[in-house]
Amino acid sequence: MKKEHKNTDLMEKVVSLCKRRGFVFPGSEIYGGLQGFYDFGPLGVELKNNLKRLWWRWMTKEHENIVGIDGAIITNPKVWEASGHVKSFSDPLVECKKCHHRFKADDITGDKCPDCGGQLTEPKEFNILMQTHLGVIEGEKTDTYLRGEACQTIYLDYKNVLNTTRLKIPFGICQIGKAFRNEVTPGNFLFRQREFEQWDLQWFCHPSETEKWFEYWKEERMRWYKSIFTRPENLGFHKHEKLAHYAKQAFDIEYTASPVGKEMEGIHSRGDWDLSRHSEFSGQDLSYVDSETGEKFIPNIVETSGGVDRTFLFLLLDAYAEEGDRVILKLHPGLAPYKAAVFPLLANKPQLVEKAREIYDLLRKDMNVAWDDRGNVGKRYYAQDEIGTPYCITVDFDTLGEKGEDAKDTVTVRDRDTAKQERIAISDLGAYLKEHTGG
Ligand code: GAP
């Protein structure tokens, strides 16, 4: 029987599952934690790496003219003046005159403190760039920032990429990397953190083609997200009315069923803002010369900038299901931390254990596979369902040939989503799992 769950319950259940099974741990937990920071545990890092690998492969292998970089987190501080973040990357804040708690003005209605009822101040701008200091001698240190958005290094490397590749406009540079924001109200688990990861594509095009490429990338990115979500009908677009300082047009791809915020990725038409500003502040000419026509221009940029951690969270919310007392993570098999789990039917029968070990060692050469010999098979299925393992493989007495030659060297393969079981020859297992999980 399927249980309906309220959305807030769902968030609590996913947070609890993440901690219990080693997907995500609160940052610095033994010291009481640190708001807005999280660590990914053994299963979380596998899921996150699978997710990033899919994105990278899709960007760089399924599209011509896209190359990747991995830029530094700390850049020359002038970068953030040129980008406009020093001046405009801020949130309006209000402070309670009585308890001194601070709130994002956008989150508050009225002029009373939600915590103690005290009078709130007028909104003041609060810059959310995260500062750091370089150098060794106190008083002589240089102030700079951890990058507030990962994409800036792509603009800094744009000329180097052009000079070292054979790319011609239109082309893209992509990157997955950390960004840092001193968020006023971090919260809602991975949704709003102070340290998080972004995946960005910056697409450089002729100004006359900006609209065409904006539409193309908007649809293309939605197509990709739909291919990895369990319930693609939960994805939608949201048009921005209020635009960031660099944007001329913007849409979000949203996870519409989210119990917290919905934004997952921003598709922005950034015009020539970034390259023009970096040209002006660095004194370097960042214009592009068309080798065929000789035309010289500053390319326009269409950006797709998504949150890896938000996608991770939304994928878990989307995949979480309950059937009776059974919890199932119906994750896309290509994302699942383990592609399969191998069990000997009984842990105290050496022949079963030996055969199961053989299979486990064989499969492990190609993919991430779990081993479990605790409790009974039913309990092991439940434990694997909860972490999204698409297939469970059981070695039983038939495998050893006790019921005749036909079933010898075959195993039971049980499907996570349908709970159906089929017999498969050990020699076909590797190919079967590769075909069904992407390896
Ligand atoms: N380069 C453009 C840019 O950074 P953004 O809309 O500010 O645009 C892009 O950020 C994506 O980064 C968001 O859609 C969201 O998924 C993710 N993101 C932004 N702030 C975040 C935060 N505090 N915690 C987790 N993810 C965040």
CSV table of C-alpha atoms and ligand atoms in Angstrom, one decimal:
chain,number,residue,atom,x,y,z
A,1,MET,CA,0.0,0.0,0.0
A,2,LYS,CA,1.4,3.4,-1.0
A,3,LYS,CA,1.4,6.1,1.8
A,4,GLU,CA,0.8,9.7,1.0
A,5,HIS,CA,3.2,12.1,2.8
A,6,LYS,CA,2.9,15.7,3.5
A,7,ASN,CA,5.8,17.7,1.9
A,8,THR,CA,7.2,19.0,5.2
A,9,ASP,CA,7.3,15.4,6.6
A,10,LEU,CA,9.0,14.4,3.4
A,11,MET,CA,11.8,16.9,3.9
A,12,GLU,CA,12.3,15.6,7.5
A,13,LYS,CA,12.3,12.0,6.3
A,14,VAL,CA,14.9,12.7,3.6
A,15,VAL,CA,17.2,14.6,6.0
A,16,SER,CA,16.9,11.8,8.5
A,17,LEU,CA,17.6,9.2,5.8
A,18,CYS,CA,20.7,11.2,4.7
A,19,LYS,CA,22.1,11.1,8.2
A,20,ARG,CA,21.2,7.5,9.0
A,21,ARG,CA,22.5,6.0,5.8
A,22,GLY,CA,25.6,8.2,5.3
A,23,PHE,CA,24.5,10.5,2.4
A,24,VAL,CA,24.9,13.8,4.2
A,25,PHE,CA,26.2,14.8,7.6
A,26,PRO,CA,26.0,18.2,9.3
A,27,GLY,CA,29.3,20.1,8.9
A,28,SER,CA,31.6,20.2,12.0
A,29,GLU,CA,29.0,18.2,13.9
A,30,ILE,CA,31.2,17.2,16.9
A,31,TYR,CA,31.7,20.9,17.6
A,32,GLY,CA,28.0,21.6,17.5
A,33,GLY,CA,27.9,22.2,13.7
A,34,LEU,CA,28.2,25.3,11.6
A,35,GLN,CA,25.2,26.8,9.9
A,36,GLY,CA,25.1,26.5,6.1
A,37,PHE,CA,27.9,23.8,5.8
A,38,TYR,CA,27.4,20.1,5.1
A,39,ASP,CA,29.7,17.1,4.4
A,40,PHE,CA,28.8,14.3,2.0
A,41,GLY,CA,29.2,10.8,3.4
A,42,PRO,CA,30.2,7.5,1.8
A,43,LEU,CA,26.9,7.1,-0.2
A,44,GLY,CA,26.4,10.9,-0.8
A,45,VAL,CA,29.8,11.3,-2.4
A,46,GLU,CA,29.0,8.4,-4.8
A,47,LEU,CA,25.7,9.8,-5.7
A,48,LYS,CA,27.1,13.3,-6.2
A,49,ASN,CA,30.0,12.0,-8.3
A,50,ASN,CA,27.7,10.1,-10.5
A,51,LEU,CA,25.5,13.2,-10.9
A,52,LYS,CA,28.5,15.3,-11.8
A,53,ARG,CA,29.9,12.7,-14.2
A,54,LEU,CA,26.5,12.5,-16.1
A,55,TRP,CA,26.5,16.3,-16.4
A,56,TRP,CA,30.1,16.5,-17.6
A,57,ARG,CA,29.6,13.7,-20.1
A,58,TRP,CA,26.4,15.3,-21.4
A,59,MET,CA,28.0,18.8,-21.7
A,60,THR,CA,31.3,17.9,-23.2
A,61,LYS,CA,30.6,14.7,-25.2
A,62,GLU,CA,27.0,15.2,-26.4
A,63,HIS,CA,27.6,18.7,-27.5
A,64,GLU,CA,30.1,19.9,-30.0
A,65,ASN,CA,32.1,23.0,-29.2
A,66,ILE,CA,32.1,22.7,-25.4
A,67,VAL,CA,35.2,22.4,-23.4
A,68,GLY,CA,35.8,22.4,-19.6
A,69,ILE,CA,38.0,24.2,-17.1
A,70,ASP,CA,38.6,23.9,-13.4
A,71,GLY,CA,39.3,27.4,-12.1
A,72,ALA,CA,40.7,28.7,-8.8
A,73,ILE,CA,38.4,29.5,-5.9
A,74,ILE,CA,40.3,32.6,-5.0
A,75,THR,CA,41.0,35.2,-7.7
A,76,ASN,CA,42.4,38.7,-7.9
A,77,PRO,CA,40.0,40.9,-5.8
A,78,LYS,CA,39.5,43.2,-8.8
A,79,VAL,CA,37.5,40.4,-10.4
A,80,TRP,CA,34.6,41.1,-8.0
A,81,GLU,CA,34.7,44.8,-8.6
A,82,ALA,CA,34.5,44.2,-12.3
A,83,SER,CA,31.8,41.6,-12.0
A,84,GLY,CA,29.6,44.1,-10.0
A,85,HIS,CA,29.5,41.8,-6.9
A,86,VAL,CA,31.3,44.2,-4.6
A,87,LYS,CA,28.6,46.8,-5.3
A,88,SER,CA,25.5,44.8,-6.0
A,89,PHE,CA,25.7,41.3,-4.5
A,90,SER,CA,23.7,42.0,-1.5
A,91,ASP,CA,20.5,41.2,0.4
A,92,PRO,CA,18.4,43.8,2.2
A,93,LEU,CA,18.4,43.0,5.9
A,94,VAL,CA,16.2,44.2,8.8
A,95,GLU,CA,17.3,43.9,12.5
A,96,CYS,CA,15.1,43.7,15.6
A,97,LYS,CA,15.9,46.6,17.9
A,98,LYS,CA,15.0,44.4,21.0
A,99,CYS,CA,16.5,40.9,20.4
A,100,HIS,CA,18.9,42.0,17.6
A,101,HIS,CA,18.0,39.0,15.4
A,102,ARG,CA,18.4,39.7,11.7
A,103,PHE,CA,16.1,38.7,8.8
A,104,LYS,CA,16.1,39.0,5.1
A,105,ALA,CA,13.7,41.8,4.4
A,106,ASP,CA,12.1,39.8,1.6
A,107,ASP,CA,11.1,37.1,4.1
A,108,ILE,CA,9.3,39.5,6.5
A,109,THR,CA,5.8,41.0,6.3
A,110,GLY,CA,5.1,44.0,8.5
A,111,ASP,CA,7.6,45.8,10.8
A,112,LYS,CA,7.6,43.4,13.9
A,113,CYS,CA,10.2,40.8,14.8
A,114,PRO,CA,8.8,37.3,14.2
A,115,ASP,CA,10.9,36.0,17.2
A,116,CYS,CA,10.0,38.5,20.0
A,117,GLY,CA,7.6,41.0,18.5
A,118,GLY,CA,10.1,43.9,18.8
A,119,GLN,CA,10.3,46.8,16.3
A,120,LEU,CA,12.4,46.1,13.2
A,121,THR,CA,14.8,48.6,11.6
A,122,GLU,CA,14.5,49.9,8.0
A,123,PRO,CA,16.2,47.5,5.5
A,124,LYS,CA,20.0,47.8,5.1
A,125,GLU,CA,22.1,46.3,2.3
A,126,PHE,CA,24.4,43.4,3.4
A,127,ASN,CA,27.0,42.1,1.0
A,128,ILE,CA,27.1,38.3,0.8
A,129,LEU,CA,30.6,37.9,-0.8
A,130,MET,CA,32.8,35.9,1.6
A,131,GLN,CA,36.0,37.7,2.5
A,132,THR,CA,39.4,36.2,3.1
A,133,HIS,CA,42.9,37.5,3.7
A,134,LEU,CA,46.1,36.5,1.8
A,135,GLY,CA,49.6,37.0,3.2
A,136,VAL,CA,51.4,36.2,6.4
A,137,ILE,CA,52.1,39.4,8.2
A,138,GLU,CA,49.2,40.9,10.2
A,139,GLY,CA,48.4,44.4,8.9
A,140,GLU,CA,49.9,43.7,5.5
A,141,LYS,CA,47.5,41.1,4.4
A,142,THR,CA,45.5,41.5,1.1
A,143,ASP,CA,41.8,41.3,1.4
A,144,THR,CA,40.1,39.2,-1.3
A,145,TYR,CA,37.0,37.0,-1.7
A,146,LEU,CA,36.1,33.3,-2.1
A,147,ARG,CA,34.3,33.2,-5.4
A,148,GLY,CA,30.6,34.2,-5.1
A,149,GLU,CA,29.8,32.5,-8.4
A,150,ALA,CA,31.9,29.9,-10.1
A,151,CYS,CA,31.4,31.3,-13.6
A,152,GLN,CA,33.8,34.3,-13.1
A,153,THR,CA,36.8,32.1,-13.7
A,154,ILE,CA,35.4,31.1,-17.1
A,155,TYR,CA,35.4,34.8,-18.2
A,156,LEU,CA,39.0,35.1,-16.9
A,157,ASP,CA,40.1,32.1,-18.9
A,158,TYR,CA,38.1,32.9,-22.0
A,159,LYS,CA,41.1,34.3,-24.0
A,160,ASN,CA,43.4,31.5,-22.8
A,161,VAL,CA,40.8,28.9,-24.0
A,162,LEU,CA,40.5,30.6,-27.4
A,163,ASN,CA,44.3,30.8,-27.8
A,164,THR,CA,44.8,27.1,-26.9
A,165,THR,CA,41.9,25.4,-28.8
A,166,ARG,CA,40.5,25.6,-32.3
A,167,LEU,CA,37.1,26.8,-31.0
A,168,LYS,CA,35.1,29.4,-33.0
A,169,ILE,CA,32.0,31.2,-32.0
A,170,PRO,CA,29.5,29.9,-31.0
A,171,PHE,CA,31.2,27.8,-28.4
A,172,GLY,CA,30.9,27.0,-24.7
A,173,ILE,CA,33.1,26.6,-21.6
A,174,CYS,CA,31.8,24.6,-18.7
A,175,GLN,CA,32.9,24.1,-15.2
A,176,ILE,CA,31.8,22.4,-12.0
A,177,GLY,CA,33.1,24.1,-8.8
A,178,LYS,CA,32.5,25.5,-5.4
A,179,ALA,CA,31.0,28.9,-4.7
A,180,PHE,CA,30.7,30.7,-1.4
A,181,ARG,CA,28.1,33.1,-0.1
A,182,ASN,CA,27.6,34.6,3.3
A,183,GLU,CA,23.9,33.8,3.1
A,184,VAL,CA,21.9,35.8,5.7
A,185,THR,CA,19.5,32.9,6.3
A,186,PRO,CA,21.2,29.6,5.4
A,187,GLY,CA,18.8,26.8,5.9
A,188,ASN,CA,16.4,24.1,4.5
A,189,PHE,CA,19.2,21.6,4.5
A,190,LEU,CA,21.2,21.7,1.2
A,191,PHE,CA,18.9,24.2,-0.3
A,192,ARG,CA,20.6,27.4,1.0
A,193,GLN,CA,24.2,26.8,2.1
A,194,ARG,CA,27.2,29.1,2.5
A,195,GLU,CA,29.5,26.7,0.6
A,196,PHE,CA,28.0,24.9,-2.3
A,197,GLU,CA,28.8,23.6,-5.8
A,198,GLN,CA,27.6,25.0,-9.1
A,199,TRP,CA,27.6,23.6,-12.6
A,200,ASP,CA,27.9,26.2,-15.2
A,201,LEU,CA,27.9,26.5,-19.0
A,202,GLN,CA,28.9,29.9,-20.5
A,203,TRP,CA,28.0,29.9,-24.1
A,204,PHE,CA,29.7,32.6,-26.2
A,205,CYS,CA,27.8,33.7,-29.3
A,206,HIS,CA,27.4,36.5,-31.8
A,207,PRO,CA,25.1,39.2,-30.4
A,208,SER,CA,22.6,38.7,-33.3
A,209,GLU,CA,22.1,35.1,-32.2
A,210,THR,CA,21.6,35.6,-28.5
A,211,GLU,CA,17.9,35.0,-28.5
A,212,LYS,CA,18.2,31.8,-30.5
A,213,TRP,CA,20.8,30.3,-28.2
A,214,PHE,CA,18.9,31.4,-25.1
A,215,GLU,CA,15.9,29.5,-26.2
A,216,TYR,CA,18.0,26.5,-27.3
A,217,TRP,CA,19.8,26.2,-23.9
A,218,LYS,CA,16.6,26.7,-21.9
A,219,GLU,CA,15.0,23.7,-23.6
A,220,GLU,CA,18.1,21.7,-23.7
A,221,ARG,CA,18.8,22.0,-20.0
A,222,MET,CA,15.2,21.1,-19.2
A,223,ARG,CA,15.5,18.1,-21.4
A,224,TRP,CA,18.5,17.0,-19.4
A,225,TYR,CA,16.9,17.4,-16.0
A,226,LYS,CA,13.8,15.5,-17.2
A,227,SER,CA,16.1,12.6,-18.1
A,228,ILE,CA,17.4,12.2,-14.5
A,229,PHE,CA,14.3,12.8,-12.4
A,230,THR,CA,12.0,10.1,-11.3
A,231,ARG,CA,8.9,12.3,-11.8
A,232,PRO,CA,9.8,14.7,-14.7
A,233,GLU,CA,6.3,16.2,-14.4
A,234,ASN,CA,7.6,18.0,-11.2
A,235,LEU,CA,9.9,20.2,-13.3
A,236,GLY,CA,8.9,23.6,-14.6
A,237,PHE,CA,10.1,27.1,-15.7
A,238,HIS,CA,9.9,30.3,-13.8
A,239,LYS,CA,10.4,33.6,-15.6
A,240,HIS,CA,12.3,36.3,-13.6
A,241,GLU,CA,10.7,39.6,-13.4
A,242,LYS,CA,13.4,41.1,-11.1
A,243,LEU,CA,16.8,40.6,-12.8
A,244,ALA,CA,20.3,40.2,-11.3
A,245,HIS,CA,22.6,43.1,-12.1
A,246,TYR,CA,24.2,41.2,-15.1
A,247,ALA,CA,21.1,39.7,-16.6
A,248,LYS,CA,19.0,40.9,-19.6
A,249,GLN,CA,16.6,37.9,-19.5
A,250,ALA,CA,16.3,35.0,-17.0
A,251,PHE,CA,14.4,31.8,-16.4
A,252,ASP,CA,14.8,29.3,-13.6
A,253,ILE,CA,14.3,25.6,-13.9
A,254,GLU,CA,12.4,24.7,-10.8
A,255,TYR,CA,11.5,21.5,-8.9
A,256,THR,CA,7.9,22.5,-8.4
A,257,ALA,CA,7.1,19.9,-5.8
A,258,SER,CA,9.7,21.2,-3.4
A,259,PRO,CA,8.5,21.9,0.2
A,260,VAL,CA,11.3,24.5,0.5
A,261,GLY,CA,12.5,26.8,-2.3
A,262,LYS,CA,12.1,25.6,-5.9
A,263,GLU,CA,14.9,27.1,-7.9
A,264,MET,CA,17.4,24.6,-9.3
A,265,GLU,CA,19.1,26.3,-12.2
A,266,GLY,CA,19.2,29.8,-13.7
A,267,ILE,CA,19.3,30.3,-17.5
A,268,HIS,CA,20.6,33.9,-18.0
A,269,SER,CA,21.1,36.0,-21.0
A,270,ARG,CA,24.1,38.0,-19.7
A,271,GLY,CA,24.7,40.1,-22.9
A,272,ASP,CA,28.3,41.5,-23.1
A,273,TRP,CA,28.3,42.6,-19.5
A,274,ASP,CA,31.0,40.2,-18.2
A,275,LEU,CA,33.5,40.4,-21.0
A,276,SER,CA,33.1,44.2,-21.4
A,277,ARG,CA,33.5,44.8,-17.7
A,278,HIS,CA,36.6,42.5,-17.5
A,279,SER,CA,38.1,44.3,-20.5
A,280,GLU,CA,37.5,47.6,-18.9
A,281,PHE,CA,38.9,46.6,-15.4
A,282,SER,CA,41.9,44.5,-16.6
A,283,GLY,CA,42.8,46.7,-19.6
A,284,GLN,CA,42.9,43.6,-21.8
A,285,ASP,CA,41.0,43.5,-25.1
A,286,LEU,CA,38.6,40.6,-24.7
A,287,SER,CA,36.8,41.1,-28.0
A,288,TYR,CA,36.6,38.3,-30.6
A,289,VAL,CA,37.7,38.6,-34.3
A,290,ASP,CA,35.8,36.5,-36.8
A,291,SER,CA,38.6,34.9,-38.9
A,292,GLU,CA,36.3,34.7,-42.0
A,293,THR,CA,34.6,38.1,-42.0
A,294,GLY,CA,37.2,40.1,-40.0
A,295,GLU,CA,34.3,41.4,-37.8
A,296,LYS,CA,35.5,42.4,-34.3
A,297,PHE,CA,32.9,42.2,-31.4
A,298,ILE,CA,32.4,41.4,-27.7
A,299,PRO,CA,30.6,38.1,-27.7
A,300,ASN,CA,27.3,37.8,-25.9
A,301,ILE,CA,26.9,35.1,-23.2
A,302,VAL,CA,24.1,32.7,-22.5
A,303,GLU,CA,24.6,31.1,-19.1
A,304,THR,CA,23.1,27.9,-17.6
A,305,SER,CA,24.1,27.9,-13.9
A,306,GLY,CA,22.7,25.2,-11.7
A,307,GLY,CA,23.2,24.0,-8.1
A,308,VAL,CA,24.7,20.5,-7.7
A,309,ASP,CA,23.6,20.3,-4.1
A,310,ARG,CA,20.1,21.5,-4.8
A,311,THR,CA,19.8,19.0,-7.6
A,312,PHE,CA,21.0,16.3,-5.2
A,313,LEU,CA,18.4,17.4,-2.7
A,314,PHE,CA,15.5,17.5,-5.2
A,315,LEU,CA,16.5,14.2,-6.7
A,316,LEU,CA,16.2,12.6,-3.2
A,317,LEU,CA,12.9,14.3,-2.5
A,318,ASP,CA,11.6,13.1,-5.9
A,319,ALA,CA,12.9,9.5,-5.5
A,320,TYR,CA,11.6,9.0,-2.0
A,321,ALA,CA,8.7,6.5,-1.8
A,322,GLU,CA,7.1,4.4,0.9
A,323,GLU,CA,5.2,1.2,0.4
A,324,GLY,CA,3.9,-0.1,3.7
A,325,ASP,CA,6.9,0.1,6.1
A,326,ARG,CA,9.3,-0.2,3.2
A,327,VAL,CA,11.3,2.9,2.1
A,328,ILE,CA,12.5,3.0,-1.5
A,329,LEU,CA,14.7,5.5,-3.2
A,330,LYS,CA,13.6,5.3,-6.8
A,331,LEU,CA,16.7,7.0,-8.1
A,332,HIS,CA,17.7,6.9,-11.7
A,333,PRO,CA,19.9,3.7,-11.9
A,334,GLY,CA,22.8,5.7,-13.4
A,335,LEU,CA,22.9,7.9,-10.2
A,336,ALA,CA,22.4,5.2,-7.6
A,337,PRO,CA,25.5,4.9,-5.3
A,338,TYR,CA,25.5,1.1,-5.8
A,339,LYS,CA,24.5,-0.4,-9.0
A,340,ALA,CA,23.9,-3.8,-7.4
A,341,ALA,CA,24.2,-5.7,-4.1
A,342,VAL,CA,25.4,-9.3,-3.8
A,343,PHE,CA,24.1,-11.7,-1.1
A,344,PRO,CA,24.8,-15.3,-0.2
A,345,LEU,CA,21.4,-16.7,0.7
A,346,LEU,CA,22.9,-17.9,4.1
A,347,ALA,CA,26.0,-16.5,5.7
A,348,ASN,CA,26.8,-19.8,7.4
A,349,LYS,CA,27.1,-21.9,4.3
A,350,PRO,CA,30.7,-21.5,3.1
A,351,GLN,CA,29.9,-22.7,-0.5
A,352,LEU,CA,27.3,-20.0,-0.9
A,353,VAL,CA,29.5,-17.3,0.6
A,354,GLU,CA,32.4,-18.3,-1.6
A,355,LYS,CA,30.4,-18.2,-4.8
A,356,ALA,CA,28.8,-14.9,-3.9
A,357,ARG,CA,32.2,-13.5,-3.1
A,358,GLU,CA,33.4,-14.5,-6.6
A,359,ILE,CA,30.5,-12.7,-8.2
A,360,TYR,CA,31.0,-9.6,-6.0
A,361,ASP,CA,34.8,-9.4,-6.8
A,362,LEU,CA,34.0,-9.8,-10.5
A,363,LEU,CA,31.4,-7.1,-10.7
A,364,ARG,CA,33.4,-4.7,-8.5
A,365,LYS,CA,36.0,-4.4,-11.2
A,366,ASP,CA,33.6,-2.4,-13.3
A,367,MET,CA,31.1,-0.8,-11.0
A,368,ASN,CA,30.2,0.1,-7.4
A,369,VAL,CA,28.7,-3.0,-5.8
A,370,ALA,CA,27.6,-3.6,-2.2
A,371,TRP,CA,28.0,-6.8,-0.2
A,372,ASP,CA,25.6,-7.9,2.5
A,373,ASP,CA,25.3,-11.2,4.5
A,374,ARG,CA,23.6,-9.9,7.6
A,375,GLY,CA,20.1,-11.0,8.7
A,376,ASN,CA,17.7,-12.5,6.2
A,377,VAL,CA,17.3,-11.7,2.5
A,378,GLY,CA,14.1,-9.7,3.1
A,379,LYS,CA,15.9,-7.4,5.5
A,380,ARG,CA,18.8,-7.0,3.1
A,381,TYR,CA,16.3,-6.0,0.3
A,382,TYR,CA,14.8,-3.4,2.5
A,383,ALA,CA,18.2,-1.9,3.4
A,384,GLN,CA,19.2,-1.7,-0.3
A,385,ASP,CA,15.9,-0.2,-1.3
A,386,GLU,CA,16.4,2.6,1.2
A,387,ILE,CA,19.6,3.6,-0.5
A,388,GLY,CA,18.4,3.2,-4.1
A,389,THR,CA,20.3,0.1,-5.2
A,390,PRO,CA,18.5,-0.9,-8.4
A,391,TYR,CA,19.4,-4.7,-8.3
A,392,CYS,CA,20.0,-7.3,-5.6
A,393,ILE,CA,21.7,-10.5,-6.6
A,394,THR,CA,21.2,-13.6,-4.4
A,395,VAL,CA,23.4,-16.7,-4.6
A,396,ASP,CA,21.3,-19.8,-3.5
A,397,PHE,CA,21.5,-23.5,-3.6
A,398,ASP,CA,20.2,-23.5,-7.2
A,399,THR,CA,23.3,-21.5,-8.1
A,400,LEU,CA,25.4,-24.4,-6.8
A,401,GLY,CA,23.6,-26.9,-9.0
A,402,GLU,CA,21.5,-28.6,-6.2
A,403,LYS,CA,18.4,-28.5,-8.4
A,404,GLY,CA,20.0,-29.7,-11.6
A,405,GLU,CA,22.1,-28.4,-14.4
A,406,ASP,CA,19.6,-25.8,-15.8
A,407,ALA,CA,19.7,-23.5,-12.8
A,408,LYS,CA,23.4,-24.1,-12.0
A,409,ASP,CA,25.5,-20.9,-12.2
A,410,THR,CA,22.4,-18.7,-12.4
A,411,VAL,CA,21.4,-16.2,-9.7
A,412,THR,CA,18.2,-14.4,-8.6
A,413,VAL,CA,18.2,-10.8,-9.7
A,414,ARG,CA,15.6,-8.7,-7.9
A,415,ASP,CA,14.4,-5.3,-9.3
A,416,ARG,CA,14.1,-2.5,-6.7
A,417,ASP,CA,11.1,-0.8,-8.3
A,418,THR,CA,8.9,-3.8,-9.2
A,419,ALA,CA,10.3,-6.3,-6.6
A,420,LYS,CA,10.2,-8.8,-9.5
A,421,GLN,CA,12.8,-11.5,-9.6
A,422,GLU,CA,14.4,-13.3,-12.5
A,423,ARG,CA,17.1,-15.9,-13.0
A,424,ILE,CA,20.2,-14.8,-14.8
A,425,ALA,CA,23.3,-16.6,-15.8
A,426,ILE,CA,26.4,-15.4,-13.9
A,427,SER,CA,28.2,-15.0,-17.2
A,428,ASP,CA,25.5,-12.5,-18.3
A,429,LEU,CA,25.4,-10.4,-15.1
A,430,GLY,CA,28.0,-7.8,-16.0
A,431,ALA,CA,26.3,-7.0,-19.4
A,432,TYR,CA,22.8,-7.0,-17.8
A,433,LEU,CA,23.8,-4.5,-15.1
A,434,LYS,CA,25.7,-2.3,-17.6
A,435,GLU,CA,22.7,-2.2,-19.9
A,436,HIS,CA,20.2,-1.4,-17.1
A,437,THR,CA,22.3,1.0,-15.0
A,438,GLY,CA,24.9,2.5,-17.3
A,439,GLY,CA,27.7,0.8,-15.4
B,1,GAP,N1,26.4,32.6,-12.2
B,1,GAP,C1,25.1,32.8,-12.0
B,1,GAP,C2,24.7,32.4,-10.6
B,1,GAP,O1,25.5,32.1,-9.8
B,1,GAP,P1,22.5,32.0,-9.2
B,1,GAP,O2,21.1,32.0,-9.6
B,1,GAP,O3,22.9,33.0,-8.1
B,1,GAP,O4,23.3,32.4,-10.5
B,1,GAP,C3,22.9,29.5,-9.7
B,1,GAP,O5,23.1,30.6,-8.8
B,1,GAP,C4,22.5,28.3,-8.9
B,1,GAP,O6,23.3,28.0,-7.8
B,1,GAP,C5,21.1,28.4,-8.3
B,1,GAP,O7,20.1,28.2,-9.3
B,1,GAP,C6,21.1,27.4,-7.2
B,1,GAP,O8,20.8,26.1,-7.7
B,1,GAP,C7,22.6,27.4,-6.8
B,1,GAP,N2,22.7,28.2,-5.5
B,1,GAP,C8,22.7,29.5,-5.4
B,1,GAP,N3,22.8,29.9,-4.1
B,1,GAP,C9,22.9,28.8,-3.4
B,1,GAP,C10,23.0,28.4,-2.0
B,1,GAP,N4,23.2,29.4,-1.1
B,1,GAP,N5,23.0,27.2,-1.6
B,1,GAP,C11,22.9,26.2,-2.5
B,1,GAP,N6,22.8,26.4,-3.8
B,1,GAP,C12,22.8,27.7,-4.3
